C-alpha positions as MATLAB code, in Angstrom:
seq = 'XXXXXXXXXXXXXXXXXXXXXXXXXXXXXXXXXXXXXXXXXXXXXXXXXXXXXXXXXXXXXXXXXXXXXXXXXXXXXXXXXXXXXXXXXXXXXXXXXXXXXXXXXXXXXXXXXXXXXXXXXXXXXXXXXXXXXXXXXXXXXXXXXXXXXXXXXXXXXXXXXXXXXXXXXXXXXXXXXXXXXXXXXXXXXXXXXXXXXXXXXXXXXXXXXXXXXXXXXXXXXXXXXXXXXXXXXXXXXXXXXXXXXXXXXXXXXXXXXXXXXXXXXXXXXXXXXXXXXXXXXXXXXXXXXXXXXXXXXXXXXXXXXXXXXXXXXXXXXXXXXXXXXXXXXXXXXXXXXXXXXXXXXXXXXXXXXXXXXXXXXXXXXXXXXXXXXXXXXXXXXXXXXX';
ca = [
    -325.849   93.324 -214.527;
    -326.230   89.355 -212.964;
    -325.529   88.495 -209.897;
    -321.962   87.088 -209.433;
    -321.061   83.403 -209.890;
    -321.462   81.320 -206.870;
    -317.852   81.128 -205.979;
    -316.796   84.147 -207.190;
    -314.730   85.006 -203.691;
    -313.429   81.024 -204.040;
    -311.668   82.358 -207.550;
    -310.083   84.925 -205.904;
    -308.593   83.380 -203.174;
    -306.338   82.255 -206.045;
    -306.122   78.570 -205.422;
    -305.656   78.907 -201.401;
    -309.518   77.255 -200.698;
    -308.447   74.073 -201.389;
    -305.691   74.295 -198.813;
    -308.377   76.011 -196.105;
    -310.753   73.418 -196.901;
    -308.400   70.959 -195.951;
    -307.359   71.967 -193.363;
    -310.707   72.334 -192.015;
    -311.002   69.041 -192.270;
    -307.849   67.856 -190.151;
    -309.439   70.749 -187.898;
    -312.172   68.717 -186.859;
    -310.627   65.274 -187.196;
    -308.128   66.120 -184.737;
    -310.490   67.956 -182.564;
    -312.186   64.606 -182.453;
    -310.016   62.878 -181.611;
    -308.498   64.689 -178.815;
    -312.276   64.813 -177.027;
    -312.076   60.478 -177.334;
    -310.990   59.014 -173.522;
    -307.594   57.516 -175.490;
    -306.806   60.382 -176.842;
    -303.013   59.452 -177.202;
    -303.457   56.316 -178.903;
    -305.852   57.477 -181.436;
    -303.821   59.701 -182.005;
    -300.628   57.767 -182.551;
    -302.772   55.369 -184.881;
    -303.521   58.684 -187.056;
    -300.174   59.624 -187.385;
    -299.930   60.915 -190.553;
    -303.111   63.565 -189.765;
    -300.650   65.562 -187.198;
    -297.928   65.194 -189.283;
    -300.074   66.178 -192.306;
    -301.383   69.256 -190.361;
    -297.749   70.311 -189.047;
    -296.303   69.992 -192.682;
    -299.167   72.899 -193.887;
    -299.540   74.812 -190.697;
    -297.316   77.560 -191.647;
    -298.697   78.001 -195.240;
    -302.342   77.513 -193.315;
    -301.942   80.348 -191.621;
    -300.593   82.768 -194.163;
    -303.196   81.787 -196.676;
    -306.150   82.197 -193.599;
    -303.996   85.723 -192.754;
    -304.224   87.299 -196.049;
    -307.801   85.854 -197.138;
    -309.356   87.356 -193.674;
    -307.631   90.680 -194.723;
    -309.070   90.526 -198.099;
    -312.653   89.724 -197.691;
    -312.839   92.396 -194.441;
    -310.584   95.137 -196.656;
    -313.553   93.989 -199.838;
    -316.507   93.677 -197.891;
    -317.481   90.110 -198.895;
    -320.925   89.170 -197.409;
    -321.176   86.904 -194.371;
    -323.126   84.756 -196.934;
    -320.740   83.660 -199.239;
    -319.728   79.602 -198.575;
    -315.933   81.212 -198.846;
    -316.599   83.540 -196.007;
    -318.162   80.806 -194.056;
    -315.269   78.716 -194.549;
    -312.688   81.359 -193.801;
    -314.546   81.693 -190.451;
    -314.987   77.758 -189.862;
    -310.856   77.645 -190.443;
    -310.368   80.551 -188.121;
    -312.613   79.554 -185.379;
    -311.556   75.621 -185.263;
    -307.827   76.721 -185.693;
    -308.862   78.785 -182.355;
    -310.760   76.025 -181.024;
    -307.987   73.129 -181.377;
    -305.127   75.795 -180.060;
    -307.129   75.892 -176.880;
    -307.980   72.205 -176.604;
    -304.604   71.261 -177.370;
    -302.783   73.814 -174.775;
    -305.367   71.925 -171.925;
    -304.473   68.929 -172.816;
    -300.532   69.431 -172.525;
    -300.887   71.697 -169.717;
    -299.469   74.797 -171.454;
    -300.163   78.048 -172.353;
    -302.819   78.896 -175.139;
    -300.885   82.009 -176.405;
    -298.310   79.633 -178.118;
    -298.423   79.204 -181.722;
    -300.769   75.886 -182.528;
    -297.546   75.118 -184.457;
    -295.423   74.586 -181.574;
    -298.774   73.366 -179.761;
    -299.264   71.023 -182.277;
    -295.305   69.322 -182.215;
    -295.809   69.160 -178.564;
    -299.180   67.212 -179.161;
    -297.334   64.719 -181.296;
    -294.294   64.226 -179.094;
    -296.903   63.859 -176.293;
    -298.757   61.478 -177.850;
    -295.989   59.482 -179.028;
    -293.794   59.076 -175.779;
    -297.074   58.556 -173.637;
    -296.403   55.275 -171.064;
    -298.062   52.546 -172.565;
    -297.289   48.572 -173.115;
    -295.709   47.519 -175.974;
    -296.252   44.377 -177.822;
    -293.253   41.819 -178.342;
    -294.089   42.240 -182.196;
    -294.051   45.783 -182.149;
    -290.979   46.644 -180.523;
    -288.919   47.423 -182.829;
    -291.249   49.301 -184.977;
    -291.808   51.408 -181.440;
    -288.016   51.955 -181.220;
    -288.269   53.786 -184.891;
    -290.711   56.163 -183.742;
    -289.627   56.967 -181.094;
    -285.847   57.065 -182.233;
    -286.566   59.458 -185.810;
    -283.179   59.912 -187.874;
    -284.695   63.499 -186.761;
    -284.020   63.623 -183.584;
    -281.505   66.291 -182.630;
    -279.935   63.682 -179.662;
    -279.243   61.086 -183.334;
    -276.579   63.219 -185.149;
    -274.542   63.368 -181.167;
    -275.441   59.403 -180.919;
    -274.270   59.380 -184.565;
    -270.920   61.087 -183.966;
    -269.943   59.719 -180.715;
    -270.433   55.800 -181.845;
    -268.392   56.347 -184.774;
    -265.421   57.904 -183.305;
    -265.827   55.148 -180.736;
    -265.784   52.939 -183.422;
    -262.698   54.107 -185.258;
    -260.583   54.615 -182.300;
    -261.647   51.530 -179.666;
    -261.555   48.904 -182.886;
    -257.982   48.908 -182.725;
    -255.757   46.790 -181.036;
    -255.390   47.992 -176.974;
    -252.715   46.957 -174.699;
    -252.475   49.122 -171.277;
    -248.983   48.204 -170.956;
    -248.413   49.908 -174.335;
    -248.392   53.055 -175.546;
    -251.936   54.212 -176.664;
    -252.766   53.662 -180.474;
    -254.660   57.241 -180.495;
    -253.018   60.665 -182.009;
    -253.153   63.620 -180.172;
    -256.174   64.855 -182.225;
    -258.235   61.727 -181.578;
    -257.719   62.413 -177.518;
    -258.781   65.320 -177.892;
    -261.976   64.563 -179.713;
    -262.793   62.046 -177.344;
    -262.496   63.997 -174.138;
    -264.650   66.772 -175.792;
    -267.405   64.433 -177.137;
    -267.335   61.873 -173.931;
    -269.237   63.884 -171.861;
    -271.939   64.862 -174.368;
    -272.054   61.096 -175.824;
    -273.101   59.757 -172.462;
    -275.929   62.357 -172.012;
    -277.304   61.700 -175.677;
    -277.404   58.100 -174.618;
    -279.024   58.471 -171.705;
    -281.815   60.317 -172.703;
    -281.878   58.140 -176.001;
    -282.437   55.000 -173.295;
    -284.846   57.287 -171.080;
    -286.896   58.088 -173.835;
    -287.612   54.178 -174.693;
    -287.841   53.475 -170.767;
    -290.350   55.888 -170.535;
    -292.664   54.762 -172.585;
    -292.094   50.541 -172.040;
    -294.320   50.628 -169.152;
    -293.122   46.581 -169.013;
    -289.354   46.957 -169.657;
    -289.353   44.428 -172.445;
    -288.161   47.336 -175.480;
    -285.326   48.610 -173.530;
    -284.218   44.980 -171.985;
    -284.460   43.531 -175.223;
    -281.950   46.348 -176.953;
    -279.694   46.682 -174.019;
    -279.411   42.363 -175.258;
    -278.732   43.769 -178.685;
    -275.736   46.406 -177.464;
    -273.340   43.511 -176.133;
    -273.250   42.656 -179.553;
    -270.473   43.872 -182.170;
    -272.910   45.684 -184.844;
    -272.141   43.477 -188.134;
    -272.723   46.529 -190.290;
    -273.049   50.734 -190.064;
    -276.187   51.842 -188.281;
    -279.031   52.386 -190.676;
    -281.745   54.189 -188.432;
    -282.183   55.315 -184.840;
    -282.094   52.364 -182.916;
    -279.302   50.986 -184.779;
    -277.430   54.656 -183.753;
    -278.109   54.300 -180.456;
    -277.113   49.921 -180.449;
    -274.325   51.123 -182.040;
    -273.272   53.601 -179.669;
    -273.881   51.855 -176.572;
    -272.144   48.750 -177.615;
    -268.711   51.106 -178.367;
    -268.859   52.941 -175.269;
    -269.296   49.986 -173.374;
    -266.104   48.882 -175.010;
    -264.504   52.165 -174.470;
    -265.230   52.483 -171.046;
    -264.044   48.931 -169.865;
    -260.377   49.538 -171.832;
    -260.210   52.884 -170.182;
    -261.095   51.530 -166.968;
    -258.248   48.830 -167.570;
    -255.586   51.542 -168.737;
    -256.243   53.471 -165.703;
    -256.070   50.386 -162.768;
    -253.056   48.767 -164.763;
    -251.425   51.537 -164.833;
    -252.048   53.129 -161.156;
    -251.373   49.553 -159.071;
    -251.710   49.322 -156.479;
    -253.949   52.361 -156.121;
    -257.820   51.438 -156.797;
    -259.226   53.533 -158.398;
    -263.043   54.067 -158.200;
    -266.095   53.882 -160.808;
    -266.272   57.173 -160.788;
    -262.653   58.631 -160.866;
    -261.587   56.067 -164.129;
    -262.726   57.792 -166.675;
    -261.147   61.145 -165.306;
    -258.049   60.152 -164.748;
    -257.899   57.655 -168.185;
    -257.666   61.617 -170.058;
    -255.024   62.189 -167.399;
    -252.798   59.204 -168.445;
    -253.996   59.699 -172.142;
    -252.452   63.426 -172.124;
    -249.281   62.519 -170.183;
    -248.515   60.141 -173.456;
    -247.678   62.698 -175.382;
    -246.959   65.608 -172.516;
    -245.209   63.634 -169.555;
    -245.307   66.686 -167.251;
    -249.271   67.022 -167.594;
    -250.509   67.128 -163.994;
    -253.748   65.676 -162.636;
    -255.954   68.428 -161.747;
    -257.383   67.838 -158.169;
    -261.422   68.501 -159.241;
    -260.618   65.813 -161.505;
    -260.619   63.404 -158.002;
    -261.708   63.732 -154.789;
    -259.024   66.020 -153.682;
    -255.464   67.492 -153.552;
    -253.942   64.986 -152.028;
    -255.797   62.184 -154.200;
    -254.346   63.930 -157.091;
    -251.263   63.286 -155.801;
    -251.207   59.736 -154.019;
    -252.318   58.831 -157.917;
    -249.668   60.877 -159.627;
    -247.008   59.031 -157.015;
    -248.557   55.334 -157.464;
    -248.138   56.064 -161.231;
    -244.689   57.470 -161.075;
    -243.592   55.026 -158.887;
    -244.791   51.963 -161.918;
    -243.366   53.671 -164.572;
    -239.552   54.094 -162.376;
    -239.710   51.387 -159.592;
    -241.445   48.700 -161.106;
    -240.555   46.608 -158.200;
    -242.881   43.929 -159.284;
    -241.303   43.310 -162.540;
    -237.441   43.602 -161.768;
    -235.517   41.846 -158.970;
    -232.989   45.022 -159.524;
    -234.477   48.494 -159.963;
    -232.705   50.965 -162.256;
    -231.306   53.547 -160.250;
    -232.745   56.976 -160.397;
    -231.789   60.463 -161.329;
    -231.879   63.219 -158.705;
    -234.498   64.795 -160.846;
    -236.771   61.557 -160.589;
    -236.189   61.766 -157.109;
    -237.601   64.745 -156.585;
    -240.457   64.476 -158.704;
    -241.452   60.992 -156.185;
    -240.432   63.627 -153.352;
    -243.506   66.800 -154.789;
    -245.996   63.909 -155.935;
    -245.356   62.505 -152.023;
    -245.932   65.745 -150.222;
    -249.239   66.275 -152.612;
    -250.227   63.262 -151.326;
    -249.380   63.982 -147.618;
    -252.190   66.266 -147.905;
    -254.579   64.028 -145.764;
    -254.658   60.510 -144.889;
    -255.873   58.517 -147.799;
    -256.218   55.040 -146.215;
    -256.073   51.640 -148.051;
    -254.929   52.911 -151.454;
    -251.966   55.219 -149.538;
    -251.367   51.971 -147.561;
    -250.451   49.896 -150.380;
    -248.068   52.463 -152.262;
    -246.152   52.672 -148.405;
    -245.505   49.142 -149.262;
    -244.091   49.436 -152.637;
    -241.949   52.317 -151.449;
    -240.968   49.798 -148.317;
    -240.557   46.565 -151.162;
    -237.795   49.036 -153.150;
    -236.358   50.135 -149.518;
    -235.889   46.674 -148.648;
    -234.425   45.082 -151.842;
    -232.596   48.017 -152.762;
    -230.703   48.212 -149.304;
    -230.006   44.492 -148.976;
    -226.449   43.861 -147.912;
    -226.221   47.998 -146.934;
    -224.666   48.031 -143.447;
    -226.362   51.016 -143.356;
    -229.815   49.465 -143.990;
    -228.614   47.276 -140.370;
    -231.382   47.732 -137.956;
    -233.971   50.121 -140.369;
    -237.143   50.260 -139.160;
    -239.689   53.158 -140.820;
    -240.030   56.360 -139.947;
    -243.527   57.246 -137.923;
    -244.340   59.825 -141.017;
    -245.636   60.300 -144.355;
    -245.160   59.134 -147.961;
    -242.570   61.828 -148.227;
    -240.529   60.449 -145.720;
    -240.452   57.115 -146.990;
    -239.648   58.769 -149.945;
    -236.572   60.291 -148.733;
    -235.623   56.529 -146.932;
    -235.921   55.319 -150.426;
    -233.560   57.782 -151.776;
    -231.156   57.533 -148.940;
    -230.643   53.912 -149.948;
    -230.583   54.474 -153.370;
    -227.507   56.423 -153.576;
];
């Protein structure tokens, strides 16, 4: 009998050498690189070779798997070139696990796999300066269609889109449907987290600031057309939810004068007002604010626009008792603690209806204000109005 063909033990790895030798190859190349002092930005100029050996890692190391089985279950000899390559695979796979774990700082007993994505999102979002030229081109890799954070990006600029395109008056009723509040309260939160860490990961790497100052420029735009790729997601985005929050923040100090409301309570209290549209006994919940009686010194300055008006009408309508004790539980809400300014100036609204309301009352002869809450001036207001 001859002795067998050179690459007998090649033939029956059935096709799989050509994927070991391969990978071999990346192997070493990346191995390489990762011992060069700019590791990161060799590495990012080689792109496709980690993106090439993440593709075939999982088929690498079932064809690897079942090929060490074989020859150790057939007793192939140590000097067969497939045996040698088998253990040149096996030992650089080992090799670049443990050089890649070092150079991320992590544990060794992950799968290179999971190593290996952490390599390329390391080497990718590494600090570095970025070229006027290339700055868009860095924006698409670092913003990937992808990216999990795109598809909430995605969703949250187009319902942004559809509902803040239309036409917005704050002294009108709202031109969203019940449904479309409720979609925007539930995706607000998560929007604004998706677009900061969209902007975090760009400011993270522009060492200089020029990427992320030059699309921030872009977002005050209008986008002339649907988003194509990442970036345009996250322009896209940010430019409607800049939009959104300035008409909310309008809705919400229009329709609360003369309370001020701050940066942080508009949004808050913008699903408050938003809700009561369409259910007007929906209450403001207190951890929505700053407190209780915040809760209610807003809930009063907005009931007292919406049946007082005193601004806008040299003769109030009168009010129903029921109105009048809705002012009256809003009042003692607010009572709660002193609130300052903002309580201040709905005191004078109440003492504006007190005073035109009980002009010409002999009654009214000689008022002067009670030394006591908003409920109190509540009940003068009533008094008068009867």
């Amino acid at each position: 009998m001859g002795r067998p063909v050179a690459d007998e033990y090649r033939l029956r790895l059935e096709g799989r050498a050509e994927l070991l030798e391969s990978a071999r190859l990346r192997y070493r190349a990346l191995l390489e690189a990762l011992g060069a002092k700019g590791w990161e930005e060799r590495l990012r100029k080689s792109g496709a070779l980690l993106k090439e050996t993440l593709g075939a890692q999982v088929k690498v190391d079932e064809a690897l798997a079942s090929a060490l089985r074989r020859a150790q279950a057939e007793v192939w000899p140590s000097s067969s070139p497939t045996v040698q390559l088998l253990r040149d695979v096996e030992a650089l796979r080992e090799r670049l696990g443990q050089t890649v774990a070092q150079r991320l700082a992590r544990s060794p007993k992950e799968s290179l796999r999971e190593l290996l994505r952490g390599l390329e999102e390391q080497a990718l979002t590494a600090p570095r300066e970025i070229p006027f030229d290339q700055r868009w081109a860095t924006a698409l890799e670092l913003l990937p269609e992808e990216l999990p954070l795109l598809r909430e990006l995605s969703s949250f600029g187009r319902l942004l889109a559809t509902l803040f395109a239309r036409p917005f008056d704050p002294e009108e009723r709202l031109p969203f449907r019940v449904d479309e509040v409720a979609a925007l309260r539930r995706q607000w939160s998560s929007g604004e987290v998706a677009l900061g860490q969209a902007w975090s990961r760009l400011s993270g790497v522009d060492r200089t600031g020029g990427l992320v100052a030059e699309l921030r420029k872009r977002a005050e735009r209008a986008p002339l057309h649907p988003p194509r790729n990442g970036p345009e997601h996250l322009l896209h985005a940010e430019h409607w939810r800049s939009v959104a929050r300035k008409r909310l923040e309008l809705l919400v100090r229009v329709r609360l004068s003369p309370v001020e409301p701050t940066p942080s309570e508009c949004v808050k209290v913008a699903w408050w007002l938003c809700a009561r549209e369409f259910t007007p006994e929906a209450r403001l919940p207190a951890l929505e604010v700053a407190s209780e009686a915040r809760a209610g010194l807003i809930e009063l300055a907005h009931e007292l626009r919406l049946l007082m008006r005193p601004e806008s009408s040299e003769d109030p309508l009168r009010l129903e008792d029921e109105d009048w004790e809705r002012l009256r539980e809003r009042a003692r809400r607010a009572d709660l603690t002193n609130l300052g300014a903002d309580a201040e100036r709905v005191r004078d609204v109440l003492r504006t209806f007190i005073w035109k309301r009980g002009m010409g009352n002999a009654g009214m002869r000689g008022w002067r204000e009670l030394p006591s809450g908003l409920e109190a001036l509540v009940e003068q207001a009533w008094q008068v109005d009867r």
